[in-house]
CSV table of C-alpha atoms in Angstrom, one decimal:
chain,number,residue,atom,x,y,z
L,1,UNK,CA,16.6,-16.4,-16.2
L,2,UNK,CA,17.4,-19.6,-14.4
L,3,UNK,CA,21.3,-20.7,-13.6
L,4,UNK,CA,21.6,-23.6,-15.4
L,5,UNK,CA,18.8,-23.7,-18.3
L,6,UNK,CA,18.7,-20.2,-19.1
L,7,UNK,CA,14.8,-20.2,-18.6
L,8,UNK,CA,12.7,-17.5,-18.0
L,9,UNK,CA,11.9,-17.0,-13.9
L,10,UNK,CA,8.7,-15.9,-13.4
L,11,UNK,CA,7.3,-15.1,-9.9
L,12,UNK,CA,3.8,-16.6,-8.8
L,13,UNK,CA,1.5,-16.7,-6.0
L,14,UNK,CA,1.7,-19.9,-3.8
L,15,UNK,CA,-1.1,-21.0,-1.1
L,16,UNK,CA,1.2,-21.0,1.7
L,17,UNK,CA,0.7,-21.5,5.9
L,18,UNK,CA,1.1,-18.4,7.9
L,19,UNK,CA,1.7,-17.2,11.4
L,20,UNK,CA,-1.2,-14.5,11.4
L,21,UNK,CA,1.0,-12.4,13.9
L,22,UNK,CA,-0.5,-9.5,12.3
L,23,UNK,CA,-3.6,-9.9,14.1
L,24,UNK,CA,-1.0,-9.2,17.7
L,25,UNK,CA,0.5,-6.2,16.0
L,26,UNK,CA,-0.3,-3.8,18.8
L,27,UNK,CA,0.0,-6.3,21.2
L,28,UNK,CA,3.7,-6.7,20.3
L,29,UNK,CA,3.7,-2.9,20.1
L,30,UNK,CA,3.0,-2.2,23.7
L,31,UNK,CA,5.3,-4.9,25.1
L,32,UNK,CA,8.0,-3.5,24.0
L,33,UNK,CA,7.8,-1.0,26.9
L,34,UNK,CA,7.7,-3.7,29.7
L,35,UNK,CA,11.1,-5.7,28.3
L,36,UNK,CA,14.2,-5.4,29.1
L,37,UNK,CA,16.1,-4.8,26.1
L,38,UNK,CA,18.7,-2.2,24.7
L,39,UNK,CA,16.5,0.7,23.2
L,40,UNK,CA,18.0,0.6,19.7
L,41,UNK,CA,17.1,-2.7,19.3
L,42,UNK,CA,13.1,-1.6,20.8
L,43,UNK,CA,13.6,0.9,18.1
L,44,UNK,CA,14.3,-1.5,15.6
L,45,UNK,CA,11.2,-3.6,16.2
L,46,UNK,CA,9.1,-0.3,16.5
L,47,UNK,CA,9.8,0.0,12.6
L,48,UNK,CA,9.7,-3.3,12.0
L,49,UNK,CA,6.2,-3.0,13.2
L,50,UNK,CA,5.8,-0.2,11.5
L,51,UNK,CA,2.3,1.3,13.0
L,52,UNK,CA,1.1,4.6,11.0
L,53,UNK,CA,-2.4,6.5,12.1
L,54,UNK,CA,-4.5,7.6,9.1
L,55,UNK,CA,-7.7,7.1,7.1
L,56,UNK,CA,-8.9,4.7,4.4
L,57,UNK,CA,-11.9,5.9,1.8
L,58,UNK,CA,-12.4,5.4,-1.3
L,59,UNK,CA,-12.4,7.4,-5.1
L,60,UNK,CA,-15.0,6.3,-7.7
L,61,UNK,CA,-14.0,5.8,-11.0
L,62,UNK,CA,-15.1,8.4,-13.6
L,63,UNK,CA,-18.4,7.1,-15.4
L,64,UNK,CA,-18.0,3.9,-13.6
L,65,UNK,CA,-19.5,4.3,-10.2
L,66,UNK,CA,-19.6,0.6,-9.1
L,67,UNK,CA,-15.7,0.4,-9.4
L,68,UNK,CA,-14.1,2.2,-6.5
L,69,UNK,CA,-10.3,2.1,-5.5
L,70,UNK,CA,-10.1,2.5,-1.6
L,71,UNK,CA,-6.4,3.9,-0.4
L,72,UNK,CA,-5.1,4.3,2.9
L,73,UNK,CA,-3.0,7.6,3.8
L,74,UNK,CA,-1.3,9.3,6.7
L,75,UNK,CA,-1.8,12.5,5.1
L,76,UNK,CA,-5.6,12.8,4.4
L,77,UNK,CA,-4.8,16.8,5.1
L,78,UNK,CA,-3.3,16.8,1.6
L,79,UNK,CA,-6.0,15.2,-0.1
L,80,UNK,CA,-6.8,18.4,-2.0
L,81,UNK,CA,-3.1,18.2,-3.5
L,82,UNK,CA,-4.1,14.2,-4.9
L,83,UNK,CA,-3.1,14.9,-9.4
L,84,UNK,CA,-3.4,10.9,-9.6
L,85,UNK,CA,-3.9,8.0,-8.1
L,86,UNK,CA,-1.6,4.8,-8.4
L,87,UNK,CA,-2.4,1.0,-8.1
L,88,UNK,CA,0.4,-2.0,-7.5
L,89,UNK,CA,0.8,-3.8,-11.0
L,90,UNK,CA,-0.2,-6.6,-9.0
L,91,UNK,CA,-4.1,-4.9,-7.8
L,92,UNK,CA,-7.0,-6.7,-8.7
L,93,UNK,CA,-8.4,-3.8,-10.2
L,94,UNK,CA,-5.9,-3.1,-13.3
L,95,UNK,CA,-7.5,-5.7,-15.2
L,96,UNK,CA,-10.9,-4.5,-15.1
L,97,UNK,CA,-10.3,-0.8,-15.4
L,98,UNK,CA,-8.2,-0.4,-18.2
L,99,UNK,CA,-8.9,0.7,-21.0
L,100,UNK,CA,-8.5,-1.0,-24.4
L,101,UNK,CA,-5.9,1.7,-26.0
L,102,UNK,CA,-3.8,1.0,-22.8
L,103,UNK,CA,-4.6,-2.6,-22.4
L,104,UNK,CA,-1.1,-3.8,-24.5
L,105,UNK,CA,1.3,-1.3,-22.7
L,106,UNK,CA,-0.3,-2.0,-19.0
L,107,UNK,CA,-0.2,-6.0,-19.6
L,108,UNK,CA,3.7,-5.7,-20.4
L,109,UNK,CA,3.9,-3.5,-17.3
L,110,UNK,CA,2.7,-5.6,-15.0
L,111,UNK,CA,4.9,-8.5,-16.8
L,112,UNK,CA,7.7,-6.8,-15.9
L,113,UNK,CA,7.2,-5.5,-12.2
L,114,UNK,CA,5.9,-8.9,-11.5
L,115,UNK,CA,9.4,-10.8,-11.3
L,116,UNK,CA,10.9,-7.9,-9.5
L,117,UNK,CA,11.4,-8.5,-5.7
L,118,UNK,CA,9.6,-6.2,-3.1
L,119,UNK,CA,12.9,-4.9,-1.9
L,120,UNK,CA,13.6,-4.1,-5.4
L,121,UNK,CA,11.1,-2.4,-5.8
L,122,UNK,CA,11.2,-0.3,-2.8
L,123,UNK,CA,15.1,0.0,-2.7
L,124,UNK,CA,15.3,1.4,-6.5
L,125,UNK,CA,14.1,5.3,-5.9
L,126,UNK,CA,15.8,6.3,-9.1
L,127,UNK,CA,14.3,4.1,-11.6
L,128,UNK,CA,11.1,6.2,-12.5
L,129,UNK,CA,8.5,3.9,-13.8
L,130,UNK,CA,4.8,3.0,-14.7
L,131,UNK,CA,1.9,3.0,-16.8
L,132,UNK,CA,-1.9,4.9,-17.9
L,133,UNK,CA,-4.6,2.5,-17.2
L,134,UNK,CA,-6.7,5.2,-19.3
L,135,UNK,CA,-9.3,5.3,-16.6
L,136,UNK,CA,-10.1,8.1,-14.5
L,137,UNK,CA,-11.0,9.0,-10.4
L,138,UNK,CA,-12.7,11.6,-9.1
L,139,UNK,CA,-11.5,13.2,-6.4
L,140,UNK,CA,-14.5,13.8,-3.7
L,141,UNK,CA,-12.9,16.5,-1.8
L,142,UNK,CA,-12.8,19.1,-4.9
L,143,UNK,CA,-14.7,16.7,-7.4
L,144,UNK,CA,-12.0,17.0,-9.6
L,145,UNK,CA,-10.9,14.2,-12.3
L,146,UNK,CA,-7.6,12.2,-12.4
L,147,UNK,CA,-5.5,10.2,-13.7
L,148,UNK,CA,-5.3,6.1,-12.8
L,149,UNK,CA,-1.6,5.0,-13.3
L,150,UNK,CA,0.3,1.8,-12.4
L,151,UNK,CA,3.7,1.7,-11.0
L,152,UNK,CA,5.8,-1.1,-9.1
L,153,UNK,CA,6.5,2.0,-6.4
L,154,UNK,CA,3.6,0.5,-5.2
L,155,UNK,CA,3.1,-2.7,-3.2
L,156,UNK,CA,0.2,-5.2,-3.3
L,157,UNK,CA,0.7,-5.5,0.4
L,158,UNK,CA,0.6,-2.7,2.3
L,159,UNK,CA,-2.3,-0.6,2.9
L,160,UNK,CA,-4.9,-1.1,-0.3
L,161,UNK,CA,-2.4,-1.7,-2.7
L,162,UNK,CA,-3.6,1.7,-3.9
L,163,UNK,CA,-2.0,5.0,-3.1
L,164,UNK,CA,-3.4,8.6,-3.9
L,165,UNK,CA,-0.5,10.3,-5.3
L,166,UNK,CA,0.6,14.1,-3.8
L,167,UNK,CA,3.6,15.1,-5.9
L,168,UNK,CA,3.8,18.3,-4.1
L,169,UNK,CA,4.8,16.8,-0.6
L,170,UNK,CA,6.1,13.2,-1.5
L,171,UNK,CA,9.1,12.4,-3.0
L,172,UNK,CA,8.3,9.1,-5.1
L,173,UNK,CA,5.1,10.7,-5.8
L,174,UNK,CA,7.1,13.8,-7.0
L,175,UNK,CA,9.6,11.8,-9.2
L,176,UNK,CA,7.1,10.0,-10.8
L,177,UNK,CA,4.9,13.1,-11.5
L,178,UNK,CA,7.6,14.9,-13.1
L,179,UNK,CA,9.0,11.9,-15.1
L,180,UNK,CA,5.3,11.8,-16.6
L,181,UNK,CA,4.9,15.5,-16.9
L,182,UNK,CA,1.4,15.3,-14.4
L,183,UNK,CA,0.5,18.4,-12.3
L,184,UNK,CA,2.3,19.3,-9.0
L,185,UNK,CA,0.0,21.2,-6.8
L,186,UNK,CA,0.7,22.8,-3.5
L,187,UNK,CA,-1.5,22.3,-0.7
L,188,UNK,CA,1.2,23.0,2.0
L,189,UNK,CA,2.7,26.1,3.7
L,190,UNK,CA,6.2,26.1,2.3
L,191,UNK,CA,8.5,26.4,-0.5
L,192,UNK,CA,7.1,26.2,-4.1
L,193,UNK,CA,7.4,22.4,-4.7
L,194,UNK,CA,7.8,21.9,-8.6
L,195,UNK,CA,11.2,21.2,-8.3
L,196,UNK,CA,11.1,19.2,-5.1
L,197,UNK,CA,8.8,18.2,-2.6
L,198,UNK,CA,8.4,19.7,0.5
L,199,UNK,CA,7.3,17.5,2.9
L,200,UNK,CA,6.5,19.0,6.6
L,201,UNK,CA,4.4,18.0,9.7
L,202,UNK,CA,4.2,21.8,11.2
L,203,UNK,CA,3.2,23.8,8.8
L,204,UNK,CA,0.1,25.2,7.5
L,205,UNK,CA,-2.5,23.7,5.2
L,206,UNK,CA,-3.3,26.0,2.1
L,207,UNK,CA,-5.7,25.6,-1.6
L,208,UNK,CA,-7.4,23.2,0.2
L,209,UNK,CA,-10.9,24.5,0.7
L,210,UNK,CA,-12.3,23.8,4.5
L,211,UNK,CA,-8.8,22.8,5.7
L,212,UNK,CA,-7.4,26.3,4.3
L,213,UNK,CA,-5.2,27.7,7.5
L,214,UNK,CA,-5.5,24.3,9.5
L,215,UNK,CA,-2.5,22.9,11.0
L,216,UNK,CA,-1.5,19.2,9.6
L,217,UNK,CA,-2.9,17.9,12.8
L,218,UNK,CA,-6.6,19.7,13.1
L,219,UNK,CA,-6.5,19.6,9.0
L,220,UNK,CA,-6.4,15.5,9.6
L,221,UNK,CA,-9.0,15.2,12.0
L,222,UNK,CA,-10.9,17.5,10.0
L,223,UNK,CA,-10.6,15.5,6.9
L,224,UNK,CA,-11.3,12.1,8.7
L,225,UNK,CA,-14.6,13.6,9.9
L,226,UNK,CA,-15.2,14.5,6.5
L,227,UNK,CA,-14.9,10.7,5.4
L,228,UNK,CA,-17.3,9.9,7.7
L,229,UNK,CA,-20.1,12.5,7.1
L,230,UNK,CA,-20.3,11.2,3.6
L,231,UNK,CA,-19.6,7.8,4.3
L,232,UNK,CA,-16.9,7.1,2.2
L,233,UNK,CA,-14.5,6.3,4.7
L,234,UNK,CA,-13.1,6.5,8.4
L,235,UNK,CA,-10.0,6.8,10.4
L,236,UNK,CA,-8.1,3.7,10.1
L,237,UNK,CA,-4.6,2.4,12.2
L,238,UNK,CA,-2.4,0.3,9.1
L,239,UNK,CA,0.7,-1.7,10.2
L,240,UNK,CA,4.3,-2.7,8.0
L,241,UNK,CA,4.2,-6.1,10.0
L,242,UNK,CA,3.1,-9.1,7.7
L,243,UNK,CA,1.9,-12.4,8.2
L,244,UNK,CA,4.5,-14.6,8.6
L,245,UNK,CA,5.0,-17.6,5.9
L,246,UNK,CA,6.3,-21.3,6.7
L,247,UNK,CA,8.4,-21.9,3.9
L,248,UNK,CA,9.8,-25.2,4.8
L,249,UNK,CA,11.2,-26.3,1.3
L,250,UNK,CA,10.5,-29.9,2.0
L,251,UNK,CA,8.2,-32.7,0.6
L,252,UNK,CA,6.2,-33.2,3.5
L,253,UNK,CA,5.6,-29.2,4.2
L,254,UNK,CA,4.7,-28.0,8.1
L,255,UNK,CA,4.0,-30.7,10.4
L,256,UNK,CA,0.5,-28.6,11.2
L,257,UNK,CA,-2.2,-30.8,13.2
L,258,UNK,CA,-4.9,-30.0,10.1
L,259,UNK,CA,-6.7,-31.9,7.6
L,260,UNK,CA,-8.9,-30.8,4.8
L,261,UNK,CA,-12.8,-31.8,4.6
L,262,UNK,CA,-14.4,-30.7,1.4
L,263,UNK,CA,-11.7,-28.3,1.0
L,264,UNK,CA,-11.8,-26.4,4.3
L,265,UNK,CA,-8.8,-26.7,6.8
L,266,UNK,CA,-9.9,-28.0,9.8
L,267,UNK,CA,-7.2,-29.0,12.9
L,268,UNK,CA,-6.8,-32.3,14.4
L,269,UNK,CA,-8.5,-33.2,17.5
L,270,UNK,CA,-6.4,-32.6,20.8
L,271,UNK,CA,-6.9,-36.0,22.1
L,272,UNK,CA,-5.4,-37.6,18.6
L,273,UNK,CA,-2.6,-35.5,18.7
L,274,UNK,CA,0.7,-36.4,18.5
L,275,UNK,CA,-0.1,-37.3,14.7
């Protein structure tokens, strides 16, 4: 609630100017190795950057194949070990696929996660939350049928906004499956992951159909040439880095060169600058 008034705060979306300095991501990447600077810090920006390899495709919803929820995963390997799938509150889907048993939980849901910050939300690994949209996704490496949740683990801006859940060999994945009693399968070589995860990069791939025996790597590729043979997908580089907003808390906003014509931003003319 607000300070003074006692109000209830509620976060919204503003139309806002950015620096689209995603769009230099690997640019800024590969610099880093030409500059001067203390390596902790290069490290620092690395992360900050945040570049991941992996594959984007998409799962149709059960009985509804015109709605499809595309994710974006480093781990396509463990795609046979996917028990749900979970969108941000804030994804434009949630609306249209819930159900109407679920519709009154999923609205307060999304009430709620909405006026929680993003580092909230990604700080806070104990709280265990979500809710059942009551639809359904198949799963088009094993054509099996799951579960579509919601949970504020998720964030509208990184990847899709969609993530396919492997309880088996990811921890928030495996919190949030055992707080909602869904299934844990194993699809990696290791330690039997019901009461934690086991999460590896070396070992072998197993109940997993073609990828059985692969290693994480060749089990990747494989998968990502999968994708592309049915064309539901591809291999896909994802980066952390966002677009950086001007918030300038002033009347007169930005001093950007642009003026709007029929509701398009166009810029100034060079020759009438300075405005």
């Amino acid at each position: 609630v607000s300070e003074r008034g006692g109000y209830p705060v509620e976060r919204i979306k503003m139309l806002q100017w950015s620096m689209r300095i995603t769009a230099y991501a690997e640019r800024l990447l590969t610099g880093l190795d030409t500059i001067d600077w203390p390596e902790p810090v290069k490290e620092m920006q690395r992360n900050w950057i945040g570049k991941s390899m992996g594959a984007e495709f998409y799962f149709i919803l059960d009985g509804r194949p015109d709605q499809k929820i595309s994710v974006f995963t480093t781990r396509i390997d463990t795609v046979f070990g996917v028990s749900f799938l979970v969108l941000a509150p804030e994804h434009e889907l949630v609306e249209k696929i819930t159900t109407a048993s679920q519709h009154k939980e999923v609205q307060e849901y999304v009430q709620m996660a909405k006026n929680r910050s993003e580092r909230e939300r990604m700080s806070d690994v104990k709280r265990v939350s979500g809710a059942f949209t009551g639809s359904y996704a198949i799963n088009p490496f094993n054509q099996e049928k799951i579960p579509v949740w919601i949970a504020d683990y998720v964030l509208a801006g990184y990847g899709t906004g969609a993530v396919m859940a492997v309880p088996g060999h990811d921890e928030r994945d495996h919190r949030f499956a055992k707080q909602f009693k869904l299934p844990i399968p194993q699809v990696v070589e290791g330690p039997d992951v019901q009461e934690e995860a086991f999460v590896s990069w070396d070992a072998r791939i197993i109940n997993s159909g073609f990828m059985n025996g692969l290693t994480v790597d060749e089990a990747i590729q494989a998968g990502i040439r999968k994708l592309e043979e049915w064309g539901i997908g591809k291999g896909k580089v994802n980066y952390r880095l966002r677009d950086a907003i001007f918030g300038r808390q002033r009347y007169w906003g930005e001093p950007f060169p642009v003026y709007f014509q029929h509701g398009v931003p166009r810029l100034v003319n060079e020759k009438d600058l300075l405005v």
